[in-house]
Coordinates of N, CA and C and ligand atoms in Angstrom, one line a residue:
M26 N 1.3 -1.2 0.2 CA -0.3 0.3 0.1 C 1.1 1.4 -0.3
F27 N 2.1 1.3 1.0 CA 3.2 2.7 0.6 C 4.5 2.6 -0.4
D28 N 4.1 3.6 -0.8 CA 5.2 4.0 -1.4 C 6.9 4.0 -0.8
W29 N 6.5 4.8 -0.3 CA 7.2 5.5 1.1 C 6.6 5.9 2.6
I30 N 8.2 6.5 3.2 CA 8.3 6.5 4.3 C 8.5 7.0 4.3
A31 N 8.5 8.4 5.1 CA 8.7 9.8 5.5 C 9.1 9.8 6.7
F32 N 9.8 10.2 7.5 CA 10.2 10.8 9.0 C 10.7 12.1 9.1
D33 N 9.9 13.1 10.7 CA 11.0 13.7 11.1 C 12.0 13.2 11.5
A34 N 13.0 14.7 12.2 CA 13.7 14.6 12.3 C 14.2 15.1 13.8
D35 N 14.3 16.2 14.5 CA 14.3 17.0 15.7 C 12.5 16.5 15.8
D36 N 13.5 15.3 17.6 CA 12.2 15.0 18.6 C 11.0 13.8 17.7
T37 N 11.5 13.3 16.7 CA 11.2 12.2 15.9 C 12.0 11.3 16.2
L38 N 13.9 11.7 15.3 CA 14.4 10.5 15.0 C 15.4 10.7 16.1
W39 N 15.8 12.2 16.6 CA 16.6 12.9 18.0 C 16.1 14.1 18.7
K40 N 16.5 13.3 20.4 CA 16.3 15.1 20.9 C 16.6 16.0 20.9
N41 N 15.5 17.1 20.4 CA 15.9 18.6 20.9 C 15.0 19.4 20.9
E42 N 13.3 19.5 21.9 CA 13.3 20.0 22.8 C 13.8 20.3 23.9
E43 N 14.3 18.8 24.8 CA 15.1 19.1 25.4 C 16.2 20.7 26.1
E44 N 16.7 19.9 25.0 CA 17.9 21.6 23.9 C 17.3 23.2 24.9
Y45 N 15.9 23.4 23.6 CA 15.7 24.4 24.3 C 14.9 25.0 25.7
L46 N 14.2 23.2 26.0 CA 13.9 23.2 28.0 C 14.5 24.5 28.3
H47 N 16.8 23.6 28.1 CA 17.5 23.4 28.7 C 18.4 25.3 28.0
G48 N 17.5 25.9 26.8 CA 18.3 26.9 26.7 C 17.5 28.1 27.5
R49 N 16.3 28.4 27.8 CA 15.2 28.7 27.9 C 16.0 28.9 29.4
Q50 N 16.0 28.2 30.3 CA 16.4 28.1 31.8 C 17.9 29.5 31.8
V51 N 19.4 28.7 30.8 CA 20.6 29.1 30.5 C 19.6 31.3 30.1
F52 N 19.2 31.3 29.8 CA 18.6 32.4 28.6 C 18.2 33.5 31.0
L53 N 17.0 32.7 31.4 CA 16.7 33.3 33.3 C 17.3 33.6 33.4
Q54 N 18.2 32.6 34.0 CA 19.8 33.0 34.4 C 20.7 34.2 33.9
I55 N 20.8 34.0 33.0 CA 21.1 35.7 32.4 C 20.8 36.7 32.5
L56 N 19.4 36.6 32.3 CA 18.8 37.7 32.7 C 18.6 37.9 33.8
A57 N 18.8 37.3 35.4 CA 18.0 37.1 36.1 C 18.9 38.3 37.3
D58 N 20.4 38.8 36.9 CA 20.6 40.4 37.3 C 20.0 41.7 37.0
Y59 N 19.2 41.1 36.4 CA 18.3 42.6 36.1 C 16.8 42.8 36.8
N60 N 16.4 42.4 37.1 CA 15.3 42.4 38.4 C 14.2 42.9 37.5
I61 N 13.9 41.0 36.4 CA 13.1 41.9 35.3 C 11.3 40.2 36.3
N62 N 11.0 41.1 35.8 CA 9.4 39.7 36.6 C 9.6 38.5 35.8
Q63 N 9.4 37.6 36.3 CA 9.4 36.0 35.4 C 8.7 35.7 34.8
D64 N 6.8 36.6 34.4 CA 6.0 36.0 33.5 C 7.2 36.6 32.4
A65 N 7.8 37.9 32.8 CA 8.2 38.9 31.4 C 9.5 37.9 30.3
L66 N 10.0 37.2 31.4 CA 10.4 36.8 30.4 C 10.3 35.4 29.7
E67 N 9.4 34.6 30.1 CA 9.2 33.1 29.7 C 8.3 34.3 28.6
R68 N 8.1 35.0 28.1 CA 7.8 35.6 26.0 C 8.9 35.3 25.9
V69 N 10.1 34.8 25.1 CA 10.2 34.8 24.8 C 9.7 33.2 23.8
D70 N 9.3 32.5 24.3 CA 8.9 32.2 22.9 C 6.5 32.2 22.3
E71 N 6.7 33.4 22.8 CA 5.9 34.5 21.9 C 6.8 35.3 21.5
F72 N 7.9 35.4 21.4 CA 8.8 36.3 20.3 C 8.8 35.2 19.3
E73 N 9.3 33.7 20.0 CA 10.0 33.2 18.2 C 9.1 32.8 17.8
V74 N 8.1 32.4 17.8 CA 6.2 32.8 17.7 C 6.0 33.4 16.6
E75 N 6.3 35.1 16.5 CA 6.4 36.5 16.2 C 7.3 36.3 15.4
N76 N 8.7 35.5 15.5 CA 10.2 35.9 14.4 C 9.8 34.7 13.8
I77 N 8.7 33.8 14.0 CA 9.3 32.3 12.8 C 8.9 33.2 10.8
Q78 N 7.6 34.1 10.4 CA 7.8 35.1 9.6 C 9.4 35.7 9.3
Y79 N 10.1 35.8 9.8 CA 11.8 36.4 9.7 C 12.3 35.1 9.4
Y80 N 12.7 34.9 10.0 CA 13.9 33.9 10.5 C 13.4 32.0 10.0
G81 N 12.0 32.1 9.9 CA 11.9 30.3 10.5 C 12.6 29.5 11.4
Y82 N 12.8 28.5 11.7 CA 12.4 27.5 13.2 C 14.0 27.0 12.9
G83 N 14.1 27.7 13.9 CA 15.5 27.0 14.5 C 16.5 28.0 15.6
V84 N 17.7 27.1 15.9 CA 17.8 27.7 17.0 C 19.0 28.7 16.3
M85 N 19.0 30.2 15.1 CA 19.6 30.8 15.3 C 18.3 32.3 15.7
S86 N 16.6 31.1 15.2 CA 15.7 32.6 15.4 C 15.9 32.3 17.1
F87 N 15.2 31.8 17.3 CA 15.1 31.0 19.2 C 16.1 32.5 19.8
A88 N 18.2 32.3 19.2 CA 18.6 33.6 19.5 C 18.4 34.8 19.0
L89 N 17.5 34.9 18.1 CA 17.4 36.4 17.8 C 16.1 37.2 18.6
S90 N 15.4 35.9 19.1 CA 14.5 36.0 19.9 C 14.7 36.4 20.6
M91 N 15.7 35.5 22.1 CA 16.3 35.8 23.4 C 16.9 37.4 23.1
I92 N 18.0 37.8 22.2 CA 18.1 38.8 22.2 C 16.9 39.6 22.2
E93 N 16.4 40.0 21.5 CA 15.1 40.7 21.5 C 14.7 41.0 22.8
L94 N 13.9 39.8 23.2 CA 13.5 39.8 24.2 C 14.7 40.8 24.9
A95 N 15.8 40.4 25.3 CA 17.0 40.9 26.5 C 16.2 42.6 26.0
I96 N 16.7 42.6 24.5 CA 17.2 44.6 24.9 C 15.7 45.0 24.6
E97 N 14.8 44.3 24.8 CA 13.1 45.1 25.3 C 13.7 45.2 26.9
L98 N 13.2 43.9 27.4 CA 12.6 43.8 28.6 C 13.6 45.2 30.1
T99 N 15.1 45.2 29.2 CA 16.0 45.7 30.0 C 16.2 47.2 29.7
G100 N 14.8 47.8 28.9 CA 14.5 48.7 28.4 C 15.9 48.8 27.6
E101 N 16.7 48.4 26.7 CA 18.6 48.9 26.3 C 19.1 48.4 26.9
R102 N 19.9 48.3 28.8 CA 20.1 47.6 29.1 C 20.9 47.2 29.3
I103 N 20.2 46.0 28.2 CA 21.6 45.3 28.6 C 22.9 45.0 28.0
H104 N 23.9 44.3 29.3 CA 24.8 44.2 29.2 C 25.6 43.2 28.4
P105 N 27.3 43.9 26.7 CA 27.4 43.2 26.6 C 27.5 42.1 26.3
G106 N 28.5 41.8 27.3 CA 28.5 40.5 27.8 C 28.0 39.7 27.9
D107 N 26.5 40.4 29.0 CA 25.3 39.3 28.5 C 25.3 39.0 27.9
I108 N 24.9 39.9 26.3 CA 24.4 39.4 24.7 C 25.7 37.9 24.3
R109 N 27.1 38.5 24.3 CA 28.4 37.7 24.4 C 27.7 36.0 25.4
K110 N 26.9 36.1 25.9 CA 26.4 34.7 26.7 C 25.4 34.4 26.3
L111 N 24.2 34.7 25.5 CA 23.3 34.6 24.1 C 24.3 34.0 23.2
L112 N 25.4 34.5 23.5 CA 25.5 34.1 21.0 C 25.8 33.0 21.9
N113 N 27.0 32.9 23.1 CA 27.5 31.4 23.5 C 26.8 30.2 23.3
L114 N 25.4 30.9 24.5 CA 24.5 30.0 24.7 C 23.8 28.8 23.0
A115 N 23.2 29.9 22.5 CA 23.0 29.6 20.6 C 25.0 28.8 19.9
K116 N 25.5 29.2 19.5 CA 26.4 28.3 20.3 C 26.8 26.8 20.7
A117 N 26.1 26.8 21.8 CA 26.7 25.3 22.0 C 25.0 24.4 21.6
M118 N 24.5 25.3 21.4 CA 23.1 24.4 21.0 C 22.9 24.4 19.5
L119 N 24.3 24.6 18.9 CA 24.6 24.3 17.3 C 25.1 23.4 17.2
T120 N 27.3 23.5 18.5 CA 27.0 22.4 18.2 C 27.2 20.4 19.0
A121 N 25.8 21.4 20.1 CA 25.6 19.6 20.5 C 25.4 18.6 21.0
E122 N 25.6 17.7 21.3 CA 25.9 16.0 20.7 C 24.6 16.0 20.6
V123 N 24.2 15.2 19.1 CA 22.4 14.9 19.0 C 23.1 13.0 19.6
E124 N 21.6 13.4 20.0 CA 21.1 11.8 20.8 C 19.7 11.6 20.2
M125 N 20.0 10.0 19.4 CA 19.3 9.6 19.2 C 18.2 8.9 20.3
F126 N 16.4 8.6 19.7 CA 16.0 8.0 20.2 C 16.0 6.2 20.7
D127 N 15.9 5.6 21.9 CA 16.3 4.7 22.1 C 15.1 3.5 20.6
G128 N 15.9 2.9 19.9 CA 15.6 2.2 18.9 C 15.7 2.3 17.5
V129 N 16.1 3.8 17.8 CA 16.0 4.9 15.8 C 16.3 3.6 15.3
R130 N 17.8 3.6 15.5 CA 18.7 2.5 14.1 C 17.9 1.4 14.0
Q131 N 17.6 0.7 15.2 CA 17.4 -0.3 14.7 C 16.2 -0.4 13.4
L132 N 15.1 0.8 14.0 CA 13.5 0.9 13.3 C 14.1 1.2 11.4
L133 N 14.9 2.5 11.5 CA 15.5 2.4 10.7 C 15.7 1.5 9.5
E134 N 16.7 0.6 10.0 CA 17.5 -0.9 10.0 C 16.2 -1.9 9.1
E135 N 15.3 -2.0 9.9 CA 14.6 -2.7 9.3 C 13.4 -2.1 8.1
I136 N 13.3 -1.8 8.9 CA 11.6 -0.1 8.1 C 12.5 -0.4 6.5
S137 N 14.1 0.4 6.4 CA 14.8 0.7 5.0 C 14.7 -0.9 4.0
K138 N 14.2 -1.4 4.6 CA 14.5 -3.4 3.5 C 12.8 -3.3 2.9
K139 N 12.3 -2.6 3.3 CA 11.2 -2.5 2.8 C 10.3 -1.2 2.1
Y140 N 11.0 -0.4 2.3 CA 9.8 0.6 1.8 C 11.2 1.5 1.9
P141 N 11.0 2.5 0.3 CA 12.1 3.7 -0.1 C 12.2 4.8 1.7
L142 N 13.0 4.9 2.2 CA 12.8 5.9 3.3 C 12.9 7.7 3.1
M143 N 12.2 8.9 3.3 CA 12.5 10.1 2.6 C 12.7 11.1 4.6
L144 N 13.6 11.9 4.6 CA 13.7 12.8 5.8 C 12.8 14.1 5.3
I145 N 12.3 14.4 6.3 CA 11.9 15.7 6.4 C 11.6 16.6 7.3
T146 N 12.2 17.6 7.5 CA 13.2 17.9 7.9 C 12.7 19.8 7.5
K147 N 12.5 20.3 9.2 CA 12.5 21.9 9.4 C 13.5 22.3 10.4
G148 N 14.4 23.6 10.0 CA 14.5 25.0 10.5 C 16.4 24.8 9.7
D149 N 17.0 25.3 10.8 CA 18.4 25.7 9.8 C 19.4 24.5 9.2
L150 N 19.5 25.6 8.0 CA 20.0 24.5 7.1 C 20.8 24.0 7.2
F151 N 22.8 24.4 7.6 CA 23.7 23.8 8.6 C 23.7 22.9 8.6
H152 N 22.5 23.6 10.3 CA 22.3 22.5 11.8 C 21.7 20.9 11.8
Q153 N 21.1 21.6 9.8 CA 20.1 20.3 10.2 C 21.4 19.4 8.9
Q154 N 22.1 19.7 8.4 CA 22.7 19.3 7.7 C 23.8 18.1 8.9
R155 N 23.9 18.9 8.9 CA 25.1 18.4 11.0 C 24.9 17.6 11.5
K156 N 23.4 17.4 12.3 CA 23.0 16.4 12.5 C 23.2 15.5 12.2
L157 N 22.5 15.0 10.9 CA 22.2 13.6 10.3 C 23.1 13.5 9.8
E158 N 24.2 14.1 9.2 CA 25.9 13.8 9.5 C 26.3 13.0 10.3
E159 N 26.5 13.3 11.6 CA 26.7 13.4 12.9 C 25.6 12.2 13.4
S160 N 25.0 11.5 13.4 CA 23.9 10.9 13.5 C 23.8 9.8 12.6
G161 N 24.3 9.6 11.7 CA 25.0 8.1 11.5 C 24.1 7.7 10.7
L162 N 22.5 8.7 10.5 CA 21.1 8.0 10.1 C 21.8 7.7 8.2
V163 N 22.9 9.1 7.6 CA 21.6 9.4 6.0 C 21.6 8.5 5.7
G164 N 22.4 7.2 5.9 CA 22.4 6.5 4.4 C 21.7 5.2 4.8
F165 N 20.3 5.2 5.5 CA 19.3 4.5 5.6 C 18.2 5.2 4.5
F166 N 17.8 7.0 4.6 CA 17.2 7.7 3.9 C 18.1 7.7 1.9
Q167 N 16.5 7.5 1.3 CA 17.2 7.5 -0.4 C 16.6 9.5 -1.2
A168 N 16.5 9.7 -0.2 CA 15.6 12.0 -0.7 C 15.8 12.3 1.2
V169 N 16.6 13.4 1.8 CA 16.8 15.0 2.5 C 15.9 15.4 2.5
E170 N 15.3 16.0 3.1 CA 14.4 17.5 2.1 C 14.6 18.8 3.7
V171 N 15.8 19.1 3.6 CA 15.3 20.8 4.9 C 14.2 21.6 3.8
V172 N 12.9 21.9 4.4 CA 13.0 22.7 4.0 C 11.9 24.6 4.8
S173 N 11.4 25.4 5.6 CA 12.0 26.0 6.1 C 10.4 26.2 6.7
D174 N 9.1 25.1 6.3 CA 7.9 24.9 6.7 C 7.8 23.6 6.6
K175 N 6.3 23.2 6.8 CA 5.5 22.8 6.6 C 4.4 22.3 6.5
T176 N 4.4 23.3 5.5 CA 2.9 23.6 5.1 C 2.4 22.5 4.0
P177 N 0.7 22.1 4.2 CA 0.7 21.2 2.6 C 0.7 21.0 1.3
E178 N 1.4 22.9 1.2 CA 2.2 22.8 -0.3 C 2.8 22.2 -0.8
V179 N 4.0 22.9 0.3 CA 5.8 22.2 0.9 C 5.3 20.9 0.8
Y180 N 4.3 20.0 0.8 CA 4.7 19.0 1.0 C 4.1 18.5 0.2
R181 N 3.7 18.7 -0.3 CA 2.8 18.8 -1.5 C 3.9 19.0 -3.6
E182 N 4.3 20.0 -3.4 CA 6.1 20.2 -4.0 C 6.5 18.9 -3.7
I183 N 7.3 18.8 -2.5 CA 7.7 17.7 -2.7 C 7.2 15.9 -3.7
L184 N 6.2 15.9 -2.4 CA 6.0 14.8 -3.6 C 5.3 14.6 -4.6
E185 N 5.4 16.1 -6.0 CA 5.6 16.1 -6.9 C 6.9 15.7 -7.6
R186 N 7.8 16.1 -7.7 CA 9.3 16.5 -7.5 C 9.4 14.5 -7.7
H187 N 8.8 13.7 -6.3 CA 9.1 12.5 -6.2 C 7.9 10.9 -7.0
K188 N 7.3 12.8 -7.8 CA 6.8 11.7 -8.8 C 6.1 10.9 -7.0
I189 N 4.9 10.8 -6.0 CA 4.5 9.8 -4.9 C 3.4 10.5 -5.4
D190 N 2.1 9.0 -4.9 CA 0.7 9.3 -4.6 C 0.3 9.3 -3.3
P191 N 0.1 11.2 -3.3 CA -1.0 11.2 -1.4 C -0.6 9.8 -0.4
Q192 N -1.9 9.1 -1.4 CA -2.6 8.0 -1.0 C -1.4 6.7 -0.9
R193 N -0.1 7.1 -1.5 CA 0.5 6.0 -1.0 C 2.3 6.3 -0.1
F194 N 1.3 7.8 0.5 CA 2.7 8.3 0.9 C 2.4 8.0 3.1
I195 N 3.5 8.2 3.8 CA 3.1 8.6 5.3 C 4.3 9.7 6.0
M196 N 3.7 9.6 6.6 CA 4.9 10.5 7.3 C 4.6 10.2 9.2
V197 N 6.1 10.4 9.0 CA 5.6 10.1 11.0 C 6.4 10.7 11.1
G198 N 5.7 11.4 12.5 CA 6.6 13.0 12.9 C 5.8 12.5 14.9
N199 N 6.1 14.0 15.3 CA 6.5 13.8 17.1 C 4.9 15.2 16.6
S200 N 5.3 15.7 15.6 CA 4.0 17.6 15.5 C 3.2 17.2 15.3
L201 N 2.1 17.6 15.5 CA 0.6 17.1 15.0 C 0.5 18.6 13.8
R202 N 1.4 19.5 14.0 CA 1.1 20.8 13.5 C 2.1 20.6 11.9
S203 N 3.1 20.0 11.5 CA 4.6 20.5 10.9 C 4.1 18.6 10.4
D204 N 3.8 17.9 10.9 CA 4.0 15.8 10.4 C 2.8 15.4 10.8
V205 N 1.8 15.7 10.5 CA 0.0 15.2 11.8 C -0.5 16.2 9.5
I206 N -1.2 17.4 10.2 CA -2.7 17.7 9.6 C -2.7 18.8 7.8
P207 N -1.1 18.8 7.9 CA -0.5 18.9 6.5 C -0.8 18.4 5.4
V208 N 0.3 16.9 6.2 CA 0.0 15.8 4.9 C -1.4 14.6 5.0
L209 N -2.1 15.3 6.2 CA -4.1 14.5 5.4 C -4.4 15.5 5.7
K210 N -3.5 17.0 5.2 CA -4.7 17.3 4.4 C -5.0 17.1 2.2
L211 N -3.5 17.2 2.6 CA -3.6 15.9 0.6 C -3.9 15.0 0.8
G212 N -4.0 13.9 1.7 CA -4.8 12.4 1.7 C -3.7 11.0 1.4
A213 N -2.5 12.3 2.4 CA -1.9 11.3 2.4 C -1.6 10.1 3.9
W214 N -1.2 9.8 4.8 CA -1.5 8.7 6.3 C -0.8 9.6 6.6
A215 N -0.6 9.4 8.0 CA 1.0 9.9 8.5 C 0.8 9.2 10.9
I216 N 1.7 9.7 11.2 CA 1.9 8.1 12.3 C 2.1 9.1 13.1
Y217 N 1.6 9.7 14.2 CA 2.3 10.6 15.0 C 2.5 9.7 16.7
L218 N 3.6 10.8 17.1 CA 4.4 10.1 18.3 C 4.1 10.7 19.0
S219 N 3.0 10.1 20.2 CA 2.1 11.3 21.2 C 3.1 11.2 22.2
D220 N 3.8 10.9 22.7 CA 5.1 10.2 23.7 C 6.6 11.4 23.7
H221 N 6.7 11.3 22.4 CA 7.9 12.2 22.2 C 7.3 13.9 22.9
L222 N 8.4 14.5 23.2 CA 8.5 15.9 23.7 C 8.6 16.6 22.7
T223 N 7.1 17.5 23.0 CA 7.2 18.7 21.7 C 7.1 20.1 21.6
W224 N 7.4 21.2 21.0 CA 7.7 22.5 21.4 C 6.1 22.8 21.4
S225 N 5.4 23.7 22.5 CA 3.6 23.0 22.3 C 3.5 24.0 21.3
H226 N 4.0 25.4 20.5 CA 3.5 25.9 19.5 C 3.6 24.1 18.2
E227 N 3.9 23.4 18.4 CA 3.8 23.0 17.8 C 2.0 21.6 18.5
D228 N 1.8 22.0 18.4 CA 0.8 20.8 18.6 C -1.1 21.4 18.9
D229 N -1.6 21.3 17.5 CA -2.3 21.7 16.7 C -3.8 20.9 17.6
P230 N -4.9 21.7 17.6 CA -6.5 20.8 17.3 C -6.2 19.8 16.3
L231 N -6.5 18.6 15.9 CA -6.6 17.4 14.2 C -8.3 17.8 14.6
A232 N -8.8 18.6 15.0 CA -10.5 18.7 15.7 C -11.4 18.6 14.3
E233 N -10.9 19.5 12.8 CA -11.7 19.9 12.1 C -12.1 18.5 10.5
I234 N -10.4 18.0 11.4 CA -8.9 16.8 10.2 C -10.3 15.6 9.3
S235 N -10.6 15.0 8.9 CA -10.6 13.5 8.5 C -9.8 12.3 9.1
Q236 N -10.0 12.0 10.0 CA -8.5 11.6 11.4 C -8.2 9.3 10.3
D237 N -9.0 9.3 9.3 CA -9.1 7.9 9.2 C -7.4 7.1 8.2
R238 N -6.6 8.7 7.7 CA -5.6 8.1 7.7 C -4.3 8.2 9.0
Y239 N -4.9 8.4 10.0 CA -4.1 9.0 11.4 C -4.1 7.8 12.4
R240 N -2.9 7.3 13.1 CA -2.8 6.6 14.0 C -2.2 7.4 14.8
E241 N -2.2 6.6 16.2 CA -0.5 7.7 17.4 C 0.0 6.3 17.7
V242 N 1.0 6.4 17.7 CA 1.5 5.3 18.8 C 2.6 6.3 19.9
K243 N 3.2 5.4 20.6 CA 3.5 6.8 22.0 C 4.8 6.5 21.1
E244 N 6.4 6.0 20.5 CA 7.0 6.0 20.6 C 8.4 5.5 19.5
I245 N 8.6 5.3 18.7 CA 9.1 5.6 17.9 C 9.5 4.0 17.5
S246 N 9.8 3.1 18.4 CA 10.1 2.0 18.0 C 9.0 1.6 17.8
Q247 N 7.6 1.1 18.0 CA 5.9 0.9 17.0 C 5.9 1.2 16.2
V248 N 6.9 2.0 14.9 CA 6.5 2.8 13.7 C 6.0 1.4 12.5
L249 N 6.7 0.4 13.1 CA 6.5 -0.9 11.9 C 5.3 -1.6 12.2
N250 N 5.5 -0.9 13.8 CA 4.3 -2.6 13.5 C 3.1 -1.5 13.3
A251 N 2.7 -0.3 13.3 CA 1.5 0.8 13.5 C 1.6 0.5 11.9
V252 N 3.3 0.8 11.0 CA 2.4 0.4 9.2 C 2.2 -1.0 9.3
E253 N 2.7 -1.8 9.2 CA 1.9 -2.9 8.6 C 0.5 -3.2 9.8
A254 N 0.6 -2.7 10.1 CA -0.8 -2.9 11.0 C -1.5 -2.0 9.4
L255 N -1.5 -1.0 9.0 CA -1.9 0.0 8.3 C -1.8 -0.8 6.9
E256 N -0.6 -1.6 6.2 CA -0.6 -3.5 5.4 C -2.0 -4.3 4.8
N257 N -2.5 -4.1 7.0 CA -3.4 -5.3 6.6 C -4.6 -5.8 6.2
Ligands
MG20 MG1 9.5 17.8 15.8

């Protein structure tokens, strides 16, 4: 039934959101000396969402959003030394070791014998390429697409370019907003990883979409069983 299986990368194959949670903690520590109300500092998420239209997704956008919020909340009094700390935080995030979820390599070994695999990931191009390279997983994928956003139009373009019938395509990922909803809108299939940590911005309600072609599993090691169940 399926001709291709596609995987998301961040928080699907390897951990990612944990880095951002840690980054937000470091941001709070750096700004702790400026007497700023805690709730205001938590607005870094809001700034990041607002900035997606300018910078897209990823660490660079997060870094610029932290700096922008720090300038605003300190009334332009943020010390250059503290801006340097924020930049160092971003560099640490960009070079952090890639930590894969348990069972990823085994799953890809098994599933790649049965289907061609595609990786579809969004974020900073350079960072995504580095993580994929470092993961040692690149050989499992027949196609890699690093995109700036995951809209139905972006998926449609990818499927057309690879001459894939949406009804024979399944996307696996941790984000309802990015990996499930846009794919279902095209008439393709999706498997959602419900227990993987996900940025709140990526949680969209499924309510108004037909869920016939949607399955939910807790973690990545259960994906092959879910695909086989759909085939039967
Ligand atoms: Mg993801």
